[in-house]
CSV table of C-alpha atoms in Angstrom, one decimal:
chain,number,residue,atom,x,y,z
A,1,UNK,CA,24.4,20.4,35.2
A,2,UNK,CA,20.7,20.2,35.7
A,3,UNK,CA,19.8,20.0,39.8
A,4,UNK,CA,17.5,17.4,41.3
A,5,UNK,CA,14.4,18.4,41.9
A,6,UNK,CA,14.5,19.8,46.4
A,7,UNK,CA,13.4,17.2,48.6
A,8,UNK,CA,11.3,19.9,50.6
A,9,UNK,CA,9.2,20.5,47.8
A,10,UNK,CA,9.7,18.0,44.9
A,11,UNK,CA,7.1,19.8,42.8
A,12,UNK,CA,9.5,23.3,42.2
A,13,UNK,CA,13.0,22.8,39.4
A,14,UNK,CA,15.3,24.3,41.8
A,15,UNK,CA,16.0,24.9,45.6
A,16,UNK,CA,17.0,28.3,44.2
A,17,UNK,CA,12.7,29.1,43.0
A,18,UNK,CA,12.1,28.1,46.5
A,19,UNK,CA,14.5,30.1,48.4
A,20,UNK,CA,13.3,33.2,46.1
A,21,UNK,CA,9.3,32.5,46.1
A,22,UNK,CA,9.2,31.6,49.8
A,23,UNK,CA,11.2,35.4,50.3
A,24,UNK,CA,9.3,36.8,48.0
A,25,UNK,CA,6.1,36.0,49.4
A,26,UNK,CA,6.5,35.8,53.1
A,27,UNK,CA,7.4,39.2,52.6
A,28,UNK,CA,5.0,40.5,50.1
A,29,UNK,CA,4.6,44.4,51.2
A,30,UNK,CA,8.3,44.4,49.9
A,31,UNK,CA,9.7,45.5,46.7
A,32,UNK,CA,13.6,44.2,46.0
A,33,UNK,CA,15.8,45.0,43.3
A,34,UNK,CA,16.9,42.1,41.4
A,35,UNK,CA,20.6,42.8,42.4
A,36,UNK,CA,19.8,42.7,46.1
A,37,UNK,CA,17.7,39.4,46.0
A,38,UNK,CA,21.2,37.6,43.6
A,39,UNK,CA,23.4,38.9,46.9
A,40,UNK,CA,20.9,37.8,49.4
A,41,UNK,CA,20.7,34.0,47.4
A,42,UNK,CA,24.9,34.1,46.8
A,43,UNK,CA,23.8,33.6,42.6
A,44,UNK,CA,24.3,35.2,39.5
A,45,UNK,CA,22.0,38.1,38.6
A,46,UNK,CA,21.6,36.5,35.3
A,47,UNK,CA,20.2,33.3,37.4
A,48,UNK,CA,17.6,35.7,39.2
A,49,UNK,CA,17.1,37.6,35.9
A,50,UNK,CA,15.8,34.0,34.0
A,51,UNK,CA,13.7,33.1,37.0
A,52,UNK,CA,12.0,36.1,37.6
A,53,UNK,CA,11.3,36.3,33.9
A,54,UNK,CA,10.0,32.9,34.9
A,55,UNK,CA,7.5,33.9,37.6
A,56,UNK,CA,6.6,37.5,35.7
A,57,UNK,CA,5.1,35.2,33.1
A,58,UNK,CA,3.4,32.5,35.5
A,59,UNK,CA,1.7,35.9,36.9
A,60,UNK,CA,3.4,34.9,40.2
A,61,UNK,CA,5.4,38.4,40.8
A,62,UNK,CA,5.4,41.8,40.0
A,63,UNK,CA,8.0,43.4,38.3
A,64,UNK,CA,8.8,47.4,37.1
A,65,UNK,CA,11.6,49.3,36.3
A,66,UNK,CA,13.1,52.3,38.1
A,67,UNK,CA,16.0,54.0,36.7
A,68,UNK,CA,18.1,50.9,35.8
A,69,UNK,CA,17.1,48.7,38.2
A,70,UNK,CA,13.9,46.2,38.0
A,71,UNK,CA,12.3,45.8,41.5
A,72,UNK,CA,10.1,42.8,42.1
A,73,UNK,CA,7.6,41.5,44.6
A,74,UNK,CA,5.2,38.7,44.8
A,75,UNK,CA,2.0,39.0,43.1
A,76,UNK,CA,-0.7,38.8,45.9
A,77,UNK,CA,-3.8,39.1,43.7
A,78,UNK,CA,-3.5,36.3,42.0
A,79,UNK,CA,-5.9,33.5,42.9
A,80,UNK,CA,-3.1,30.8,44.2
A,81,UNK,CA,-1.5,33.3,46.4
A,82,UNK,CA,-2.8,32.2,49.7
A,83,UNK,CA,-2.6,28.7,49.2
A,84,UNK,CA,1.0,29.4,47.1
A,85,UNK,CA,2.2,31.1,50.6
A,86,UNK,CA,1.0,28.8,52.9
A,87,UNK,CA,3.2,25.9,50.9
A,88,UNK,CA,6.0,27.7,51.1
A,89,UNK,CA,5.8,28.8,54.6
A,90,UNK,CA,5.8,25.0,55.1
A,91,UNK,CA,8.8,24.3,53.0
A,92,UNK,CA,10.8,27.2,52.5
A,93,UNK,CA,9.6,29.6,55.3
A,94,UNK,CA,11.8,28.5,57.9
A,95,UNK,CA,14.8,29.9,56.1
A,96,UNK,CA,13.0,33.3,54.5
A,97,UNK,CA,11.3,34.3,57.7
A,98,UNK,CA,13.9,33.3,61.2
A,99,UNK,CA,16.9,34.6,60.1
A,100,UNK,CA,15.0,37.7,59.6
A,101,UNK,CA,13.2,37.6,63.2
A,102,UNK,CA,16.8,36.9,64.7
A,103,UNK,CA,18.2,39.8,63.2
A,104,UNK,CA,16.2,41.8,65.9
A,105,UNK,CA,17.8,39.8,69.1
A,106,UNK,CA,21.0,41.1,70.4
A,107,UNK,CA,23.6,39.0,71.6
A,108,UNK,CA,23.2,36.1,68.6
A,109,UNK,CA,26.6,35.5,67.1
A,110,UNK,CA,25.4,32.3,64.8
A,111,UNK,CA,22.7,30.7,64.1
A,112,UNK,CA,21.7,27.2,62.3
A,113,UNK,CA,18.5,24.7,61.3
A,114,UNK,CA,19.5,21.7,62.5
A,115,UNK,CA,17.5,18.3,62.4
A,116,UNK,CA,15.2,16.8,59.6
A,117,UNK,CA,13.9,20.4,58.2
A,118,UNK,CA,18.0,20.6,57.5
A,119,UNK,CA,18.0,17.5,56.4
A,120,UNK,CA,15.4,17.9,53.5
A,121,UNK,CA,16.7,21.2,52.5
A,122,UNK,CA,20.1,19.7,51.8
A,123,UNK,CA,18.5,17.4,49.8
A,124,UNK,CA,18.1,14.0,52.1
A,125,UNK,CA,14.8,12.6,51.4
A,126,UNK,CA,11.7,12.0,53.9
A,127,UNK,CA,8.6,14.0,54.3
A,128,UNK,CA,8.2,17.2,55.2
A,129,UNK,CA,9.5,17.6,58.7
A,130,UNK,CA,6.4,18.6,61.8
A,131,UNK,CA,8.5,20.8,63.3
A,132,UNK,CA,11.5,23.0,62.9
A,133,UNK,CA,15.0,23.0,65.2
A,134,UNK,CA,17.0,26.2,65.7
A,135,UNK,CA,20.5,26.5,67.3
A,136,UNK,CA,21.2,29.9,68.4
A,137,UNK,CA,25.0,30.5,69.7
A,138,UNK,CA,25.8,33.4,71.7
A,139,UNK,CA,24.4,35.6,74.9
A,140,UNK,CA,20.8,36.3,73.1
A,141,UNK,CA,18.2,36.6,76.0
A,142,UNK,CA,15.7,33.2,76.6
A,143,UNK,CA,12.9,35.4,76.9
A,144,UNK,CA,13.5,36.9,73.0
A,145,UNK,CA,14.2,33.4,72.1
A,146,UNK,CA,11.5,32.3,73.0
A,147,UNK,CA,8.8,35.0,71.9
A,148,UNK,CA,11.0,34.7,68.5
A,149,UNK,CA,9.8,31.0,68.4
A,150,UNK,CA,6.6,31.6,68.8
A,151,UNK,CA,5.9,34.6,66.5
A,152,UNK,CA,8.0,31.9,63.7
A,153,UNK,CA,5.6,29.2,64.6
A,154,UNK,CA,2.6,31.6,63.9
A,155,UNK,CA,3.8,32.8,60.4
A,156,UNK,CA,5.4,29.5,59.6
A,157,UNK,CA,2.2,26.9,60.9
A,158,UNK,CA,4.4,24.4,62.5
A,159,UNK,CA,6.2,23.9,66.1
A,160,UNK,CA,9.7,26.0,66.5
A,161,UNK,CA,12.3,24.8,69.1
A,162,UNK,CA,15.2,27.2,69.6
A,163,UNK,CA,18.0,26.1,71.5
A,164,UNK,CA,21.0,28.5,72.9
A,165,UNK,CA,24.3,27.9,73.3
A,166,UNK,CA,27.4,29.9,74.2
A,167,UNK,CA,30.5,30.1,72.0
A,168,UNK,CA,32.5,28.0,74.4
A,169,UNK,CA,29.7,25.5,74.5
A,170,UNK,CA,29.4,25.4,70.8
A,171,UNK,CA,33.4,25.3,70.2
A,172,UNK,CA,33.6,22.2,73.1
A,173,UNK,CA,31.6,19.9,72.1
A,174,UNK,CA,33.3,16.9,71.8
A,175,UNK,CA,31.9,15.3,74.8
A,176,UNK,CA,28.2,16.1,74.0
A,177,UNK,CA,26.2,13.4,71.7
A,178,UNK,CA,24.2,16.1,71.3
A,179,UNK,CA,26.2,18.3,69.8
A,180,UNK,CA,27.9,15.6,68.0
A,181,UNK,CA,25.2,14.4,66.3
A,182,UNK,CA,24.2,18.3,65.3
A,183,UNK,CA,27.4,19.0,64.0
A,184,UNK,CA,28.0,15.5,61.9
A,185,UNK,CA,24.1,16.1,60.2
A,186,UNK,CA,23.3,18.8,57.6
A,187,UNK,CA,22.9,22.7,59.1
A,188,UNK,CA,21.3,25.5,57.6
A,189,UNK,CA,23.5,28.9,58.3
A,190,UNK,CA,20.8,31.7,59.2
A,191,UNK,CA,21.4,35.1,57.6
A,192,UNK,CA,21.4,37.4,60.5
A,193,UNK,CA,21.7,40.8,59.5
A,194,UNK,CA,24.1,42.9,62.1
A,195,UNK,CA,22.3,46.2,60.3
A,196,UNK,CA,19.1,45.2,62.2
A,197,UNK,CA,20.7,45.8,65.7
């Protein structure tokens, strides 16, 4: 069954080429085994197989063999590179690059996109959202939060609000409109790698 095209950046086939060209270059001095970036995406190698062969002849990434696996990383000499990151950053960045940044701040148990950046990546329509809503839950210092936000808002060119909240707060929330409303709208899990820590 053939996908609509994402509502975050109507202009790519698949939410799938953005999740994987936002990753691939918002991380560009990395090198990933196809294998890895199918785990990291939750689809078929054979899915990252086609779209990589996909990008390999677009000249967007960089691909070479070792033993049996291929490795792949963006293509940062070709001429739409910089403008081809900055998009994604835009769109897809929020995902590629906070979940990763989280990963170095103990005491995070969860952690969601909330709001209308969640919104269009679910596939709601509207324009691309100004800013970008995190929900953290867990004992994670304010302080780390916070510098966290700001080094996401650097890389990512738009304002980053990251809110805390314990487990019992999170797990309560029946009384809070807040958390009502955050819990009835779209979320976007964060992948928070324990390794990190």
């Amino acid at each position: 069954m053939k996908q609509p095209p994402p509502s975050l950046l109507p202009l790519l086939r698949s939410p799938f080429q953005g999740e994987l060209l936002a990753w691939l270059f918002l991380h560009p001095e990395v090198e990933y085994p196809q294998i890895e970036l199918a785990k990291r995406f939750e689809v078929s190698p054979s899915s990252v197989t086609r779209e990589v062969d996909r990008l390999a002849a677009a000249g967007l990434v960089v691909t070479r063999r070792t033993g049996n696996m291929r490795m792949v990383r963006a293509d940062t000499d070709v001429a739409v590179a910089r403008p081809l990151t900055e998009l994604l950053a835009l769109t897809y960045g929020p995902a590629a690059v906070l979940g990763e940044q989280l990963s170095d701040v103990d005491g995070i148990e969860e952690a969601y996109i909330y709001g209308s950046w969640a919104a269009r990546y679910s596939g709601e329509p509207g324009r691309v959202p100004n800013d970008v809503d995190v929900l953290v839950i867990g004992s994670a210092d304010e302080d780390d939060l916070y510098d966290v936000a700001r080094d996401a808002e650097r890389q990512l060119g738009r304002e980053v609000n990251i809110r805390r909240l314990s487990r019992d707060e999170w797990q309560s929330s029946q009384d809070d409109p807040f958390l009502k409303t955050i819990k009835a709208r779209p979320l976007v899990r964060l992948k928070i790698d324990e390794g990190k820590r």
